[in-house]
Coordinates of N, CA and C in Angstrom, one line a residue:
Chain A
X1 N 0.4 20.9 -1.3 CA -0.3 19.6 -1.1 C 0.4 18.6 -2.1
X2 N 0.4 17.3 -1.6 CA 1.0 16.3 -2.4 C -0.2 15.5 -3.0
X3 N 0.1 15.0 -4.2 CA -0.9 14.1 -4.9 C -0.2 13.2 -5.9
X4 N -0.8 12.2 -6.3 CA -0.3 11.3 -7.3 C -1.4 10.8 -8.2
X5 N -1.1 10.8 -9.5 CA -2.1 10.4 -10.5 C -1.6 9.3 -11.3
X6 N -2.3 8.2 -11.3 CA -1.9 7.1 -12.3 C -2.8 7.3 -13.5
X7 N -2.2 7.5 -14.6 CA -3.0 7.9 -15.8 C -3.8 6.9 -16.4
X8 N -3.6 5.6 -16.2 CA -4.4 4.6 -16.8 C -4.9 3.6 -15.7
X9 N -6.2 3.4 -15.7 CA -6.7 2.4 -14.8 C -6.5 1.0 -15.2
X10 N -6.4 0.7 -16.5 CA -6.1 -0.6 -17.0 C -5.1 -0.5 -18.2
X11 N -4.1 -1.4 -18.2 CA -3.2 -1.5 -19.3 C -3.1 -3.0 -19.7
X12 N -3.2 -3.2 -21.0 CA -3.2 -4.6 -21.5 C -2.0 -4.7 -22.5
X13 N -1.2 -5.7 -22.3 CA 0.0 -5.9 -23.2 C 0.0 -7.4 -23.6
X14 N 0.8 -7.7 -24.6 CA 1.0 -9.1 -24.9 C 2.3 -9.6 -24.3
X15 N 2.4 -10.8 -24.0 CA 3.6 -11.4 -23.4 C 4.8 -11.1 -24.3
X16 N 5.9 -10.7 -23.7 CA 7.1 -10.4 -24.4 C 7.2 -9.0 -25.0
X17 N 6.1 -8.2 -24.8 CA 6.2 -6.8 -25.3 C 6.5 -5.9 -24.1
X18 N 6.9 -4.6 -24.3 CA 7.2 -3.7 -23.2 C 6.0 -3.3 -22.4
X19 N 6.3 -2.9 -21.2 CA 5.2 -2.5 -20.3 C 5.5 -1.0 -19.9
X20 N 4.5 -0.2 -19.9 CA 4.6 1.2 -19.5 C 3.4 1.5 -18.6
X21 N 3.7 1.8 -17.3 CA 2.6 2.3 -16.4 C 3.0 3.7 -16.0
X22 N 2.0 4.6 -16.2 CA 2.3 6.0 -16.1 C 1.9 6.6 -14.7
X23 N 2.7 7.4 -14.2 CA 2.4 8.1 -12.9 C 2.9 9.5 -12.9
X24 N 2.1 10.4 -12.5 CA 2.5 11.8 -12.3 C 2.2 12.2 -10.9
X25 N 3.1 13.1 -10.4 CA 2.9 13.4 -9.0 C 2.9 15.0 -8.8
X26 N 2.5 15.4 -7.7 CA 2.5 16.8 -7.4 C 3.1 16.9 -6.0
X27 N 4.1 17.7 -5.8 CA 4.7 17.9 -4.5 C 5.3 19.2 -4.3
X28 N 5.2 19.8 -3.2 CA 5.8 21.1 -2.9 C 7.3 21.1 -2.6
X29 N 7.8 19.9 -2.4 CA 9.2 19.8 -2.2 C 9.7 18.4 -2.8
X30 N 11.0 18.1 -2.7 CA 11.5 16.9 -3.3 C 10.8 15.7 -2.7
X31 N 10.1 14.9 -3.5 CA 9.4 13.8 -3.0 C 10.2 12.5 -3.0
X32 N 9.7 11.6 -2.2 CA 10.2 10.2 -2.3 C 9.0 9.4 -3.0
X33 N 9.4 8.6 -4.0 CA 8.4 7.9 -4.8 C 8.6 6.4 -4.8
X34 N 7.5 5.7 -4.9 CA 7.6 4.3 -4.8 C 6.6 3.6 -5.8
X35 N 6.9 2.4 -6.2 CA 5.9 1.6 -6.9 C 5.8 0.3 -6.1
X36 N 4.5 -0.1 -5.9 CA 4.1 -1.4 -5.3 C 3.3 -2.2 -6.3
X37 N 3.4 -3.5 -6.1 CA 2.6 -4.4 -6.9 C 1.8 -5.3 -5.9
X38 N 0.5 -5.5 -6.4 CA -0.4 -6.4 -5.6 C -1.0 -7.4 -6.5
X39 N -0.7 -8.7 -6.2 CA -1.4 -9.8 -6.9 C -2.7 -10.0 -6.2
X40 N -3.7 -10.6 -6.9 CA -5.0 -10.8 -6.3 C -5.0 -11.4 -4.9
X41 N -5.8 -10.8 -4.0 CA -5.9 -11.2 -2.6 C -4.6 -11.4 -1.9
X42 N -3.7 -10.6 -2.2 CA -2.4 -10.5 -1.6 C -2.1 -9.2 -1.0
X43 N -1.1 -9.1 -0.2 CA -0.6 -7.8 0.3 C 0.2 -7.1 -0.8
X44 N 0.6 -5.9 -0.5 CA 1.4 -5.1 -1.5 C 2.9 -5.4 -1.3
X45 N 3.6 -5.5 -2.4 CA 5.1 -5.7 -2.4 C 5.8 -4.5 -3.0
X46 N 6.8 -4.0 -2.3 CA 7.6 -2.9 -2.8 C 8.4 -3.3 -4.1
X47 N 8.2 -2.7 -5.2 CA 8.9 -2.9 -6.4 C 10.2 -2.1 -6.5
X48 N 10.1 -0.9 -6.2 CA 11.3 0.0 -6.2 C 11.0 1.3 -5.5
X49 N 12.0 2.1 -5.2 CA 11.8 3.4 -4.6 C 12.8 4.4 -5.1
X50 N 12.4 5.6 -5.2 CA 13.2 6.7 -5.5 C 13.3 7.7 -4.3
X51 N 14.6 7.9 -3.8 CA 14.7 8.8 -2.7 C 15.8 9.8 -2.9
X52 N 15.8 10.5 -4.0 CA 16.7 11.6 -4.4 C 18.1 11.2 -4.7
X53 N 18.3 9.9 -5.0 CA 19.6 9.5 -5.5 C 19.6 9.4 -7.0
X54 N 20.0 8.3 -7.6 CA 19.9 8.2 -9.1 C 18.5 8.3 -9.6
X55 N 18.3 9.0 -10.7 CA 17.0 9.2 -11.2 C 16.4 8.0 -11.9
X56 N 17.3 7.1 -12.4 CA 16.8 5.8 -12.9 C 16.9 4.8 -11.8
X57 N 15.8 4.2 -11.4 CA 15.8 3.3 -10.3 C 15.4 1.9 -10.8
X58 N 16.2 0.9 -10.5 CA 16.0 -0.5 -10.8 C 15.3 -1.2 -9.7
X59 N 14.3 -2.0 -10.0 CA 13.6 -2.7 -9.0 C 13.7 -4.2 -9.2
X60 N 12.8 -4.9 -8.5 CA 12.7 -6.3 -8.6 C 12.0 -6.8 -9.9
X61 N 12.2 -8.0 -10.3 CA 11.5 -8.6 -11.4 C 11.7 -7.8 -12.8
X62 N 12.8 -7.2 -12.9 CA 13.1 -6.5 -14.2 C 12.4 -5.1 -14.4
X63 N 11.7 -4.6 -13.4 CA 11.1 -3.3 -13.5 C 12.1 -2.2 -13.2
X64 N 11.8 -1.1 -13.8 CA 12.6 0.1 -13.5 C 11.7 1.3 -13.7
X65 N 12.1 2.4 -13.1 CA 11.3 3.7 -13.2 C 12.3 4.8 -13.2
X66 N 11.9 5.9 -14.0 CA 12.7 7.0 -14.1 C 12.0 8.3 -13.5
X67 N 12.7 8.9 -12.6 CA 12.2 10.2 -12.0 C 12.5 11.3 -12.9
X68 N 11.5 12.0 -13.4 CA 11.7 13.2 -14.3 C 11.1 14.4 -13.6
X69 N 11.9 15.2 -13.0 CA 11.4 16.3 -12.3 C 10.7 17.3 -13.2
X70 N 11.2 17.6 -14.4 CA 10.7 18.6 -15.3 C 9.3 18.2 -15.7
X71 N 9.0 16.8 -15.8 CA 7.7 16.4 -16.2 C 6.8 15.9 -15.0
X72 N 7.4 16.0 -13.8 CA 6.8 15.5 -12.6 C 6.2 14.1 -12.8
X73 N 7.0 13.2 -13.4 CA 6.6 11.9 -13.7 C 7.5 10.8 -13.0
X74 N 7.0 9.7 -12.9 CA 7.7 8.5 -12.3 C 7.1 7.3 -12.9
X75 N 7.3 7.1 -14.2 CA 6.7 6.0 -15.0 C 7.4 4.7 -14.7
X76 N 6.7 3.6 -14.7 CA 7.2 2.3 -14.4 C 7.3 1.6 -15.8
X77 N 8.5 0.9 -16.0 CA 8.6 0.2 -17.3 C 9.3 -1.1 -17.1
X78 N 9.1 -2.0 -18.1 CA 9.7 -3.3 -18.1 C 9.9 -3.6 -19.6
X79 N 11.0 -4.1 -20.0 CA 11.3 -4.3 -21.5 C 10.4 -5.4 -22.1
X80 N 10.1 -6.5 -21.2 CA 9.4 -7.6 -21.8 C 8.4 -8.2 -20.7
X81 N 7.2 -8.1 -21.0 CA 6.2 -8.6 -20.0 C 6.1 -10.1 -19.9
X82 N 5.9 -10.5 -18.7 CA 5.7 -12.0 -18.4 C 4.3 -12.1 -17.9
X83 N 3.7 -13.3 -18.1 CA 2.4 -13.6 -17.6 C 2.3 -13.3 -16.1
X84 N 3.3 -13.6 -15.4 CA 3.3 -13.4 -13.9 C 3.3 -11.9 -13.5
X85 N 3.5 -11.0 -14.4 CA 3.4 -9.6 -14.1 C 2.0 -9.1 -14.0
X86 N 1.0 -9.9 -14.4 CA -0.4 -9.5 -14.3 C -0.7 -9.2 -12.9
X87 N -1.1 -8.0 -12.6 CA -1.4 -7.6 -11.2 C -1.8 -6.2 -11.2
X88 N -2.0 -5.6 -10.0 CA -2.3 -4.2 -9.9 C -1.1 -3.5 -9.3
X89 N -0.8 -2.3 -9.9 CA 0.4 -1.6 -9.5 C 0.0 -0.2 -9.0
X90 N 0.6 0.2 -7.9 CA 0.3 1.4 -7.2 C 1.6 2.3 -7.2
X91 N 1.4 3.6 -7.6 CA 2.4 4.6 -7.5 C 2.1 5.3 -6.2
X92 N 3.2 5.6 -5.4 CA 3.0 6.2 -4.1 C 4.0 7.3 -3.9
X93 N 3.6 8.4 -3.3 CA 4.5 9.5 -2.9 C 4.5 9.6 -1.4
X94 N 5.7 9.9 -0.9 CA 5.8 10.1 0.5 C 5.7 11.5 0.9
X95 N 5.0 11.8 1.9 CA 4.8 13.2 2.3 C 6.0 13.7 3.1
X96 N 6.9 12.8 3.5 CA 8.0 13.2 4.3 C 7.7 13.0 5.8
X97 N 6.5 12.8 6.1 CA 6.1 12.6 7.5 C 5.9 11.1 7.8
X98 N 4.8 10.8 8.4 CA 4.5 9.4 8.6 C 3.6 8.7 7.6
X99 N 3.0 9.5 6.7 CA 2.0 9.0 5.8 C 2.5 9.0 4.3
X100 N 1.9 8.2 3.6 CA 2.1 8.1 2.1 C 0.8 8.3 1.4
X101 N 0.9 8.8 0.1 CA -0.3 9.0 -0.7 C -0.3 8.0 -1.8
X102 N -1.3 7.2 -1.9 CA -1.4 6.2 -3.0 C -2.2 6.7 -4.2
X103 N -1.7 6.3 -5.4 CA -2.5 6.5 -6.6 C -3.6 5.5 -6.6
X104 N -4.5 5.6 -7.5 CA -5.7 4.8 -7.6 C -5.4 3.4 -8.1
X105 N -4.2 3.2 -8.7 CA -3.8 1.9 -9.1 C -4.0 1.7 -10.6
X106 N -3.2 0.9 -11.2 CA -3.3 0.5 -12.6 C -3.3 -1.1 -12.7
X107 N -4.3 -1.6 -13.3 CA -4.3 -3.1 -13.4 C -3.7 -3.4 -14.7
X108 N -2.7 -4.3 -14.6 CA -2.0 -4.8 -15.8 C -2.5 -6.1 -16.2
X109 N -2.9 -6.3 -17.5 CA -3.3 -7.5 -18.1 C -2.2 -7.9 -19.1
X110 N -1.8 -9.2 -19.0 CA -0.8 -9.7 -19.9 C -1.5 -10.9 -20.7
X111 N -1.5 -10.7 -22.1 CA -2.1 -11.7 -22.9 C -1.0 -12.6 -23.5
X112 N -1.4 -13.9 -23.6 CA -0.5 -14.9 -24.1 C -0.3 -14.7 -25.6
Chain B
X1 N 15.3 -11.0 10.0 CA 14.5 -10.2 9.0 C 13.1 -9.9 9.6
X2 N 12.5 -8.8 9.0 CA 11.3 -8.4 9.6 C 10.1 -9.1 8.9
X3 N 9.1 -9.5 9.6 CA 7.9 -10.1 9.0 C 6.7 -9.4 9.7
X4 N 5.6 -9.5 9.0 CA 4.3 -8.9 9.4 C 3.2 -9.9 9.2
X5 N 2.5 -10.2 10.3 CA 1.4 -11.2 10.3 C 0.1 -10.5 10.5
X6 N -0.9 -11.0 9.8 CA -2.3 -10.6 10.0 C -3.2 -11.8 10.1
X7 N -4.2 -11.7 11.0 CA -5.1 -12.8 11.0 C -6.5 -12.2 11.5
X8 N -7.5 -12.9 11.1 CA -7.6 -14.0 10.2 C -7.3 -13.6 8.8
X9 N -7.1 -14.6 7.9 CA -7.0 -14.3 6.5 C -8.3 -13.9 5.8
X10 N -9.3 -14.6 6.2 CA -10.7 -14.3 5.7 C -11.6 -14.4 6.9
X11 N -12.7 -13.6 6.7 CA -13.7 -13.5 7.8 C -15.1 -13.1 7.1
X12 N -16.1 -13.8 7.5 CA -17.4 -13.5 7.1 C -18.2 -13.2 8.4
X13 N -18.8 -12.1 8.5 CA -19.5 -11.6 9.7 C -20.9 -11.1 9.3
X14 N -21.9 -11.2 10.2 CA -23.2 -10.6 10.0 C -23.1 -9.1 10.4
X15 N -24.0 -8.4 9.7 CA -24.2 -7.0 10.1 C -24.5 -6.9 11.6
X16 N -23.9 -5.9 12.2 CA -24.2 -5.7 13.6 C -23.3 -6.4 14.6
X17 N -22.5 -7.3 14.1 CA -21.6 -8.1 14.9 C -20.3 -7.3 15.2
X18 N -19.5 -7.7 16.2 CA -18.3 -7.0 16.5 C -17.1 -7.6 15.6
X19 N -16.0 -6.8 15.6 CA -14.9 -7.2 14.7 C -13.6 -6.9 15.5
X20 N -12.7 -7.9 15.3 CA -11.3 -7.7 15.8 C -10.3 -8.3 14.8
X21 N -9.5 -7.5 14.2 CA -8.4 -7.9 13.3 C -7.1 -7.6 14.0
X22 N -6.2 -8.5 13.9 CA -4.9 -8.3 14.6 C -3.7 -8.3 13.6
X23 N -2.8 -7.5 13.9 CA -1.6 -7.4 13.1 C -0.4 -7.4 14.1
X24 N 0.6 -8.2 13.8 CA 1.8 -8.1 14.6 C 3.1 -8.1 13.7
X25 N 4.1 -7.4 14.1 CA 5.3 -7.3 13.4 C 6.5 -7.9 14.2
X26 N 7.3 -8.6 13.5 CA 8.5 -9.2 14.1 C 9.8 -8.6 13.5
X27 N 10.8 -8.6 14.3 CA 12.1 -8.2 13.8 C 12.4 -6.7 13.7
X28 N 11.6 -5.9 14.3 CA 11.9 -4.5 14.3 C 11.3 -3.9 15.6
X29 N 11.8 -2.8 16.0 CA 11.3 -2.1 17.2 C 10.8 -0.7 16.9
X30 N 9.7 -0.3 17.6 CA 9.1 1.0 17.5 C 8.8 1.3 16.0
X31 N 8.1 0.4 15.3 CA 7.7 0.7 14.0 C 6.5 1.7 13.9
X32 N 6.4 2.4 12.8 CA 5.1 3.1 12.6 C 4.1 2.0 12.0
X33 N 2.9 2.0 12.4 CA 2.0 1.0 12.0 C 0.7 1.6 11.4
X34 N 0.2 0.9 10.4 CA -0.9 1.5 9.6 C -2.0 0.4 9.4
X35 N -3.3 0.9 9.3 CA -4.4 0.1 8.8 C -4.9 0.8 7.5
X36 N -5.0 0.0 6.5 CA -5.7 0.4 5.2 C -6.9 -0.5 4.9
X37 N -7.8 0.1 4.2 CA -8.9 -0.7 3.6 C -8.9 -0.5 2.1
X38 N -9.2 -1.6 1.4 CA -9.2 -1.6 0.0 C -10.6 -2.2 -0.4
X39 N -11.5 -1.3 -0.8 CA -12.8 -1.8 -1.2 C -12.7 -2.3 -2.7
X40 N -13.7 -3.1 -3.1 CA -13.7 -3.6 -4.4 C -13.6 -2.6 -5.5
X41 N -12.6 -2.7 -6.4 CA -12.4 -1.7 -7.5 C -12.0 -0.3 -7.1
X42 N -11.5 -0.2 -5.8 CA -11.0 1.1 -5.4 C -9.6 1.0 -4.9
X43 N -9.0 2.1 -4.7 CA -7.6 2.1 -4.2 C -7.5 1.9 -2.7
X44 N -6.4 2.2 -2.2 CA -6.2 2.0 -0.7 C -6.6 3.3 0.0
X45 N -7.3 3.0 1.1 CA -7.8 4.1 2.0 C -7.1 3.9 3.3
X46 N -6.3 4.9 3.7 CA -5.7 4.9 5.1 C -6.8 5.1 6.1
X47 N -6.8 4.2 7.1 CA -7.8 4.3 8.1 C -7.2 4.8 9.4
X48 N -6.1 4.2 9.9 CA -5.4 4.6 11.1 C -3.9 4.5 10.9
X49 N -3.2 5.3 11.7 CA -1.8 5.0 11.8 C -1.3 5.3 13.2
X50 N -0.2 4.7 13.6 CA 0.3 4.8 15.0 C 1.8 4.9 15.0
X51 N 2.3 5.9 15.7 CA 3.7 6.1 15.8 C 4.3 5.5 17.1
X52 N 3.4 5.0 18.0 CA 3.9 4.5 19.2 C 2.8 3.8 20.0
X53 N 3.1 3.1 21.1 CA 2.1 2.5 21.9 C 1.1 3.5 22.4
X54 N -0.2 3.1 22.2 CA -1.3 4.0 22.7 C -1.5 5.2 21.9
X55 N -0.7 5.5 20.8 CA -0.9 6.7 20.0 C -1.5 6.3 18.7
X56 N -2.8 6.7 18.5 CA -3.5 6.4 17.3 C -4.0 7.6 16.6
X57 N -3.8 7.7 15.3 CA -4.4 8.8 14.5 C -5.4 8.2 13.5
X58 N -6.6 8.8 13.5 CA -7.6 8.4 12.7 C -7.7 9.3 11.5
X59 N -7.8 8.7 10.3 CA -7.8 9.4 9.1 C -9.3 9.6 8.5
X60 N -10.1 8.7 8.8 CA -11.5 8.8 8.3 C -12.5 8.5 9.4
X61 N -13.4 9.4 9.6 CA -14.4 9.1 10.6 C -15.3 7.9 10.2
X62 N -15.5 7.0 11.1 CA -16.3 5.8 10.8 C -16.6 5.0 12.0
X63 N -17.1 3.8 11.9 CA -17.4 3.0 13.1 C -16.3 2.0 13.4
X64 N -15.1 2.3 12.9 CA -14.0 1.5 13.3 C -13.1 2.2 14.3
X65 N -12.3 1.4 15.0 CA -11.4 2.0 15.9 C -10.1 1.1 15.9
X66 N -9.0 1.7 16.4 CA -7.7 1.0 16.4 C -7.1 1.1 17.7
X67 N -6.3 0.1 18.1 CA -5.5 0.2 19.3 C -4.2 -0.4 19.1
X68 N -3.2 0.1 19.9 CA -1.9 -0.4 19.9 C -1.4 -0.7 21.3
X69 N -1.8 -1.9 21.8 CA -1.5 -2.2 23.2 C 0.0 -2.6 23.4
X70 N 0.7 -3.0 22.4 CA 2.1 -3.3 22.5 C 2.8 -2.7 21.3
X71 N 4.1 -2.6 21.4 CA 4.9 -1.9 20.4 C 4.7 -2.5 19.0
X72 N 4.6 -3.8 18.9 CA 4.5 -4.4 17.6 C 3.2 -5.1 17.3
X73 N 2.1 -4.6 18.0 CA 0.8 -5.2 17.8 C -0.2 -4.0 17.5
X74 N -1.0 -4.3 16.5 CA -1.9 -3.2 16.1 C -3.3 -3.9 15.8
X75 N -4.3 -3.4 16.4 CA -5.6 -4.1 16.4 C -6.7 -3.2 15.8
X76 N -7.5 -3.7 14.9 CA -8.6 -2.9 14.3 C -9.9 -3.5 14.8
X77 N -10.8 -2.7 15.3 CA -12.0 -3.2 15.9 C -13.2 -2.4 15.5
X78 N -14.4 -3.1 15.7 CA -15.6 -2.4 15.5 C -16.6 -3.0 16.5
X79 N -17.5 -2.2 17.0 CA -18.5 -2.8 17.9 C -19.7 -3.3 17.1
X80 N -20.0 -2.7 16.0 CA -21.1 -3.2 15.2 C -20.8 -3.0 13.7
X81 N -20.6 -4.0 13.0 CA -20.2 -3.9 11.6 C -21.4 -3.5 10.7
X82 N -21.0 -2.7 9.6 CA -22.0 -2.3 8.6 C -21.6 -3.1 7.3
X83 N -22.6 -3.1 6.4 CA -22.3 -3.7 5.1 C -21.2 -3.0 4.4
X84 N -21.1 -1.7 4.6 CA -20.0 -1.0 3.9 C -18.6 -1.2 4.5
X85 N -18.5 -2.0 5.6 CA -17.2 -2.3 6.1 C -16.6 -3.5 5.4
X86 N -17.3 -4.1 4.5 CA -16.7 -5.2 3.7 C -15.5 -4.6 2.9
X87 N -14.5 -5.5 2.8 CA -13.3 -5.1 2.0 C -12.1 -5.9 2.4
X88 N -11.0 -5.5 1.8 CA -9.7 -6.1 2.1 C -8.9 -5.2 3.0
X89 N -8.5 -5.7 4.2 CA -7.9 -4.9 5.2 C -6.4 -5.2 5.2
X90 N -5.6 -4.2 5.1 CA -4.1 -4.4 5.1 C -3.5 -3.6 6.2
X91 N -2.6 -4.3 6.9 CA -1.8 -3.7 7.9 C -0.4 -3.5 7.3
X92 N 0.3 -2.4 7.7 CA 1.6 -2.1 7.2 C 2.4 -1.5 8.3
X93 N 3.8 -1.7 8.1 CA 4.7 -1.0 9.0 C 5.7 -0.3 8.2
X94 N 6.3 0.7 8.8 CA 7.2 1.5 8.0 C 8.5 1.8 8.8
X95 N 9.5 2.0 8.0 CA 10.8 2.4 8.4 C 10.9 3.9 8.1
X96 N 11.3 4.7 9.0 CA 11.5 6.1 8.7 C 13.0 6.2 8.2
X97 N 13.0 6.4 6.9 CA 14.3 6.5 6.2 C 14.9 7.9 6.2
X98 N 16.0 8.1 5.5 CA 16.6 9.4 5.4 C 15.7 10.4 4.7
X99 N 15.0 9.9 3.7 CA 14.1 10.8 2.9 C 12.8 10.0 2.6
X100 N 11.9 10.2 3.4 CA 10.6 9.6 3.0 C 10.4 8.3 3.7
X101 N 9.2 7.8 3.6 CA 8.7 6.6 4.3 C 8.4 5.5 3.3
X102 N 8.9 4.3 3.5 CA 8.4 3.2 2.7 C 7.9 2.2 3.6
X103 N 6.8 1.5 3.1 CA 6.0 0.6 3.9 C 6.1 -0.8 3.5
X104 N 5.9 -1.7 4.4 CA 5.9 -3.1 4.2 C 4.5 -3.6 4.6
X105 N 3.9 -4.4 3.8 CA 2.5 -4.8 4.0 C 2.4 -6.2 4.4
X106 N 1.3 -6.4 5.2 CA 1.0 -7.8 5.6 C 0.2 -8.4 4.5
X107 N -0.2 -9.7 4.6 CA -0.9 -10.4 3.6 C -2.4 -10.1 3.4
X108 N -2.9 -9.3 4.4 CA -4.3 -8.8 4.3 C -5.3 -9.8 4.9
X109 N -6.5 -9.2 5.2 CA -7.7 -9.9 5.7 C -8.9 -9.6 4.8
X110 N -9.5 -10.5 4.2 CA -10.7 -10.3 3.4 C -11.9 -10.4 4.3
X111 N -12.6 -9.3 4.5 CA -13.8 -9.2 5.4 C -15.0 -9.1 4.5
X112 N -16.0 -10.0 4.7 CA -17.3 -9.9 4.1 C -18.3 -9.7 5.1
X113 N -19.1 -8.7 5.0 CA -20.2 -8.4 6.0 C -21.5 -8.7 5.3
X114 N -22.3 -9.6 5.8 CA -23.5 -10.1 5.2 C -24.8 -9.5 5.9

């Protein structure tokens, strides 16, 4: 069975400081993993995806994530937070079929 | 380029009234289509998905239904809305890639049932 766990429901950082959003997954075979961002009352936007190529994946808006098989993790990072990064972030694992499994989400707050 | 449309953007309906939300995709053929619901403070719940015209898979038993009358059109319906149907409804389409599925989401419909 596949599952995904986002370890923090809320993360608060100051503008200009690093961002770390944590995600662990469980999969019986090599997964595809994704991060999406959702701003209030908006749809979800794909930030980046891992599909068994390079383990360090670079996405939009300066975000990146590293796939670590030994730790079954796919944490999202950004060196310096911006106010516009305040949003909800979802870690997602693909089952390899037609469906994907979403984490519960992490809400990122950015303080001025 | 591909785009996905949802309407209406917001909707306020009384309990017991019918519902019809529409989603259309442009710029792609034979997409997989999905309906999700996002209740306040909760994650995304997959409601239905479709791999082709007339093919609907239901993930959660409820008073909602879905239909796909055309290749790029996906409709979410209800005959009688409940208070618990309130939420943010998202339509998505997917590309079946070499390894895994990634999805593109519409702007969503905010439904409030009073």
